[in-house]
Coordinates of C-alpha atoms in Angstrom, one line a residue:
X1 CA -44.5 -95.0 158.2
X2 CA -47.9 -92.7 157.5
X3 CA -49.4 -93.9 161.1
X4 CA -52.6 -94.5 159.0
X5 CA -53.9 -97.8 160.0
X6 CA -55.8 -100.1 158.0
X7 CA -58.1 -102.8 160.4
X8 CA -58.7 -106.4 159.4
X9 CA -62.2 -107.4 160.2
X10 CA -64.3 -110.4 160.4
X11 CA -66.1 -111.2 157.3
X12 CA -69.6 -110.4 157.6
X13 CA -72.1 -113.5 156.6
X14 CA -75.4 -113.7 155.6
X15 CA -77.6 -116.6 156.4
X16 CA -81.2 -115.4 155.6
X17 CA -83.1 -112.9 154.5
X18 CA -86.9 -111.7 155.0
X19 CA -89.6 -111.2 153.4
X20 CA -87.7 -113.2 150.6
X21 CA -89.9 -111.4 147.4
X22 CA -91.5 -108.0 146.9
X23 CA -92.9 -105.1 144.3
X24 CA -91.3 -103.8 141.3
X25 CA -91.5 -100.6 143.0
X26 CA -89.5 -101.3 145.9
X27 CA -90.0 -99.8 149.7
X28 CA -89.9 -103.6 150.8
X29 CA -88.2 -103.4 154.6
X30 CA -85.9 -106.9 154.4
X31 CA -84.8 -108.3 157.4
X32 CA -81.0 -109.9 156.6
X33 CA -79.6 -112.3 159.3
X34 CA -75.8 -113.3 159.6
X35 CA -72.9 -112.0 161.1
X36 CA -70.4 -109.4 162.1
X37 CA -72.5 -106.5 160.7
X38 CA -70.6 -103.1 161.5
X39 CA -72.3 -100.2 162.9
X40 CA -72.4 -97.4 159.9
X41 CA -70.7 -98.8 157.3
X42 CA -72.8 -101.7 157.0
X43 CA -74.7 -101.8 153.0
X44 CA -77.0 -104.0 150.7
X45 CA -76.7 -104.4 147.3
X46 CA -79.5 -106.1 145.6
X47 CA -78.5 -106.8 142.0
X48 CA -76.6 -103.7 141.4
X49 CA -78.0 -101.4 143.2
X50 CA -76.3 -100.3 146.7
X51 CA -78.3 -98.8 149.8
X52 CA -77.5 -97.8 153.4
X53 CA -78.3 -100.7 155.9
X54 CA -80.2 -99.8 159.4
X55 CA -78.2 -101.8 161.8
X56 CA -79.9 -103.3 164.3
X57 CA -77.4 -105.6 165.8
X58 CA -74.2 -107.8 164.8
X59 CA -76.1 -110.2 163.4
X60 CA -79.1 -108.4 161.9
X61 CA -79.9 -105.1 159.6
X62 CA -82.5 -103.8 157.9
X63 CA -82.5 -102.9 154.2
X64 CA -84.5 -101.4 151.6
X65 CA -85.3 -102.6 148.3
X66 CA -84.9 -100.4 145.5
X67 CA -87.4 -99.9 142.8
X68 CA -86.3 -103.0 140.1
X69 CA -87.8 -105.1 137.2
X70 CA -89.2 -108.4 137.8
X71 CA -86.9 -111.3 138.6
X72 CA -85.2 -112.9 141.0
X73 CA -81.4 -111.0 142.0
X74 CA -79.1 -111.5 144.6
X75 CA -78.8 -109.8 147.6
X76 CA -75.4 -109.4 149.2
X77 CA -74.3 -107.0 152.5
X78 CA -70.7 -105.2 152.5
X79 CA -69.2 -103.6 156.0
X80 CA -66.8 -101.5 153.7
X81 CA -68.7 -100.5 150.4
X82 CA -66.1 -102.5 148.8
X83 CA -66.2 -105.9 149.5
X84 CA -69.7 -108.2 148.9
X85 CA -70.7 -111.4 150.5
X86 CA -71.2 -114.3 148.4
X87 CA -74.2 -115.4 150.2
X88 CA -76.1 -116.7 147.2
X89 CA -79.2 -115.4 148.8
X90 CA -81.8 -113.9 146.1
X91 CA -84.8 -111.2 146.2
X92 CA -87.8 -111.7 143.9
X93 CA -89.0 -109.0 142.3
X94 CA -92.9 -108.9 141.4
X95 CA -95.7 -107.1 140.1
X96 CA -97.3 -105.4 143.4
X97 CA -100.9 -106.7 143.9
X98 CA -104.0 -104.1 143.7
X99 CA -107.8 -104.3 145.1
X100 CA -110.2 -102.8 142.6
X101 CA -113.7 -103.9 144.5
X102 CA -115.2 -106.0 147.7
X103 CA -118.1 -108.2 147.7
X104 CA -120.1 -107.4 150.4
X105 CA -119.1 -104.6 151.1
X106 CA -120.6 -104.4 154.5
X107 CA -120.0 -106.5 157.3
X108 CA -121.6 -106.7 160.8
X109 CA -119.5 -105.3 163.7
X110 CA -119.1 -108.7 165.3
X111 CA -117.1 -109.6 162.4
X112 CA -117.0 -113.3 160.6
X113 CA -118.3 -111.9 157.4
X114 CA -116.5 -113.6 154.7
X115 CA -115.7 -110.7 152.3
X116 CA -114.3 -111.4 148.7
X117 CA -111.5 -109.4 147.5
X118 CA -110.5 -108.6 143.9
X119 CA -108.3 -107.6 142.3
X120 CA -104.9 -108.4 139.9
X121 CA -101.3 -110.1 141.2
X122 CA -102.7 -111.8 144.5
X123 CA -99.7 -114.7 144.9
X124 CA -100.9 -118.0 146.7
X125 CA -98.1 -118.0 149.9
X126 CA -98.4 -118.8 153.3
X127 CA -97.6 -114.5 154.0
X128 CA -100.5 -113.8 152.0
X129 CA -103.1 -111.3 154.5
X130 CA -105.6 -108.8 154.4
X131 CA -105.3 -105.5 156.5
X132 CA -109.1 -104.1 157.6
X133 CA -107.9 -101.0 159.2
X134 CA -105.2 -101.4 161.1
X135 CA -105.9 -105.5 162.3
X136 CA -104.0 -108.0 159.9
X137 CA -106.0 -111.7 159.3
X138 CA -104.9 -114.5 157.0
X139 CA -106.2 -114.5 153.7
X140 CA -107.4 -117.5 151.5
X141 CA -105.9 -117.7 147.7
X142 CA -109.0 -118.6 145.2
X143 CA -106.9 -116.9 142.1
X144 CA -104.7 -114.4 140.9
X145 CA -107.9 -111.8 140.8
X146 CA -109.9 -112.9 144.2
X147 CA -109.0 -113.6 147.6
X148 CA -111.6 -114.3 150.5
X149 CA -110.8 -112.6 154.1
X150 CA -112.8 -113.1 156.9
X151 CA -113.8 -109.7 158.9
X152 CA -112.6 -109.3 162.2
X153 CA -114.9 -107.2 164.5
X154 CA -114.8 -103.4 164.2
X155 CA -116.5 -100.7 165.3
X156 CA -119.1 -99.3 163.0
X157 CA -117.5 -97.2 160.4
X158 CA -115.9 -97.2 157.2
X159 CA -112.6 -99.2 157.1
X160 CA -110.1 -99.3 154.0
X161 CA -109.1 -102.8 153.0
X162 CA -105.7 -103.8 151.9
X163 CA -103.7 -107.1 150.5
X164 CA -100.2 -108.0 151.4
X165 CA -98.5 -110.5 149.5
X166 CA -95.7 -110.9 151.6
X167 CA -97.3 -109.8 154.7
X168 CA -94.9 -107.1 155.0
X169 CA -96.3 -104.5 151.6
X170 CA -99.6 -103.2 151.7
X171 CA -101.8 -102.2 148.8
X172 CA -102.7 -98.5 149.0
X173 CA -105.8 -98.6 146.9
X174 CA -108.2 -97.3 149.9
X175 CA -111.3 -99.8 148.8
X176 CA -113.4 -99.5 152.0
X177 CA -115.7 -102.0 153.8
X178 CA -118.4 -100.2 156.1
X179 CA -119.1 -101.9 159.3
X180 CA -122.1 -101.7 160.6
X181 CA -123.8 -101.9 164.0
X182 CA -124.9 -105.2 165.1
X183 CA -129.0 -105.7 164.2
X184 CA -131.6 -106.3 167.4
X185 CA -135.1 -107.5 166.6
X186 CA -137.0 -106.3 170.1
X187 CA -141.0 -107.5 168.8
X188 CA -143.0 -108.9 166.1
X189 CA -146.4 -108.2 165.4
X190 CA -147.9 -110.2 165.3
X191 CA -145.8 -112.8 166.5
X192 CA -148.2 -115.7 165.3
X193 CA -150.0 -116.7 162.0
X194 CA -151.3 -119.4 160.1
X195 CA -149.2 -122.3 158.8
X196 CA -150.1 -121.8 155.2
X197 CA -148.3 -118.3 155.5
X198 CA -148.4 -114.8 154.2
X199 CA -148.5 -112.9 157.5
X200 CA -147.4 -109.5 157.5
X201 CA -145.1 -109.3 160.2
X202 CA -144.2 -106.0 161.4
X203 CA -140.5 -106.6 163.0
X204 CA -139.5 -103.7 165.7
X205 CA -135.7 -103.3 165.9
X206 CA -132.5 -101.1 166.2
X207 CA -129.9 -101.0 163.3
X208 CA -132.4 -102.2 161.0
X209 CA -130.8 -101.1 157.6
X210 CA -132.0 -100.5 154.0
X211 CA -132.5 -103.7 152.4
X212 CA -132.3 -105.7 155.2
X213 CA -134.6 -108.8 154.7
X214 CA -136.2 -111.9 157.1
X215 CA -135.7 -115.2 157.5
X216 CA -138.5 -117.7 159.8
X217 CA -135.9 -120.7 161.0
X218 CA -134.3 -121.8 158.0
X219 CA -136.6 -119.9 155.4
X220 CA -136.1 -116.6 153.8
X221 CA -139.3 -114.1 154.0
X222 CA -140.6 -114.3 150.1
X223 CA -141.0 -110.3 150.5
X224 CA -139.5 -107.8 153.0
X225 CA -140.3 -103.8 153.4
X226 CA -138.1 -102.2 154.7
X227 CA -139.9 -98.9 156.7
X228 CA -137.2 -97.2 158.8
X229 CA -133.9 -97.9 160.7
X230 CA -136.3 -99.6 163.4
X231 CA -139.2 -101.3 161.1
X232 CA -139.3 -103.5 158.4
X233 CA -142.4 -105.5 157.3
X234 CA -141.9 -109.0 156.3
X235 CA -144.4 -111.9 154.8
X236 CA -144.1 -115.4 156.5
X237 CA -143.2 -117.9 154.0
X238 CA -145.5 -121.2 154.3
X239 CA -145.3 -123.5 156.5
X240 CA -145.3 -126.6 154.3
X241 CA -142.3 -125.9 153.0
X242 CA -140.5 -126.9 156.3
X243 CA -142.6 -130.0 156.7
X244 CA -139.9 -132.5 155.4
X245 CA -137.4 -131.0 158.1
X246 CA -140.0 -131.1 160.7
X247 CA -141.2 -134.8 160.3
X248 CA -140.5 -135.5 163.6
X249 CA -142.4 -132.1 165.1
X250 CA -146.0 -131.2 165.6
X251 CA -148.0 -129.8 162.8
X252 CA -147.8 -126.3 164.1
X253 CA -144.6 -124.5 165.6
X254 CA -142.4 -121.7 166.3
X255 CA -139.3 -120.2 164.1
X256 CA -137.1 -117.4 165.0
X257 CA -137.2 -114.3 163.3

């Protein structure tokens, strides 16, 4: 007898893995559930390919994916480097998504701005998010080039704004939204005119930025002048043109500004 022992241990078992696809160019942190994982010796082999597994617990580790073509492989976990599951469980490898541009690219500090995203290889799945800094929202498929992700409130700044397919792999492009602070009007002047329109109105504000236009209720100003981060000048639209949505009203009224 040697005295060198060889151990008989429990097969290990996999019963799910997570995020279940992920880039060509692998760096995809996959969660794999199952059983009698071993401390150190515990690997992953996705396809062919073999790397180290982070062992959280008996029952769960954390792998890697290695850079692969496209496709869908299997992924199987050995506690000896020898021996592989036969879990049957499979990886899909994908073209990683990009963002080329952003449409607006501004957004109010409050958030709720509904900003359109595009870009190539966006995949319609429920894991499918946008990342404005460092806060994560759900993001709404439209097509393969053009998501839409509602902003969440920031403070004023530029942010850079990525896409996750599997809500695990962030795009890296750095396309950058610029929040901005939130827009008080404090006077109008004057803050009455005829009903036929055409008023200058001089509006007196904070955050009042170029380009920045007026609407009076429900109707946009037909001109706006923008004079400084605290003035703009805009022109009252007519009056008549709210008449058949003020029926029930008085000739004459107010609108907001």
């Amino acid at each position: 007898h040697s005295g060198i022992l060889f151990e008989y241990t429990e097969n290990p078992l996999v019963a799910g893995i997570s995020p279940t696809f992920g880039p060509v160019d692998g760096g995809t942190s996959v969660r794999l559930n199952g059983d009698n994982f071993i401390v150190g010796d515990t690997t992953c082999k996705f396809d062919d390919a073999v790397v180290t597994a982070n062992y959280i617990s008996s029952s769960v580790v954390d792998c890697i994916t290695p850079a692969h073509i496209s496709g869908r492989f299997g992924v199987e976990v050995s506690t000896n480097r020898m021996d592989y599951t036969s879990s049957l469980k499979q990886f899909v490898y994908q073209a990683a998504p990009t963002v080329r541009s952003l449409s607006p690219p501004n957004a109010l500090q409050q958030g709720n701005t509904i900003i359109n995203v595009l870009g190539a290889n966006f995949e319609n799945t429920n894991t499918l998010k946008c990342r404005f800094g460092s806060k994560i929202v759900s993001a709404m498929f439209i097509s393969p080039g053009l998501l839409n992700c509602t902003a969440p409130p920031h403070q004023p700044g530029l942010v850079s704004v990525e896409v996750s397919n599997n809500g695990v792999d962030f795009t890296q492009d750095n396309q950058t939204l610029l929040y901005q602070p939130t827009v008080e009007v404090l006077q109008l002047l004057p803050n009455t005119g005829p009903s036929f329109g055409g008023t200058n109105v001089t509006v007196i504000g904070m955050n009042l930025l170029p380009g920045s236009t007026c609407k009076f209720g429900d109707l946009s100003s037909p001109f706006s002048s923008w004079i400084s981060y605290f003035e703009i000048v805009c022109v009252s639209p007519t009056e008549r043109e709210r008449a058949s949505e003020r029926a029930s009203q008085s000739q004459m009224g107010r609108a907001h500004v």
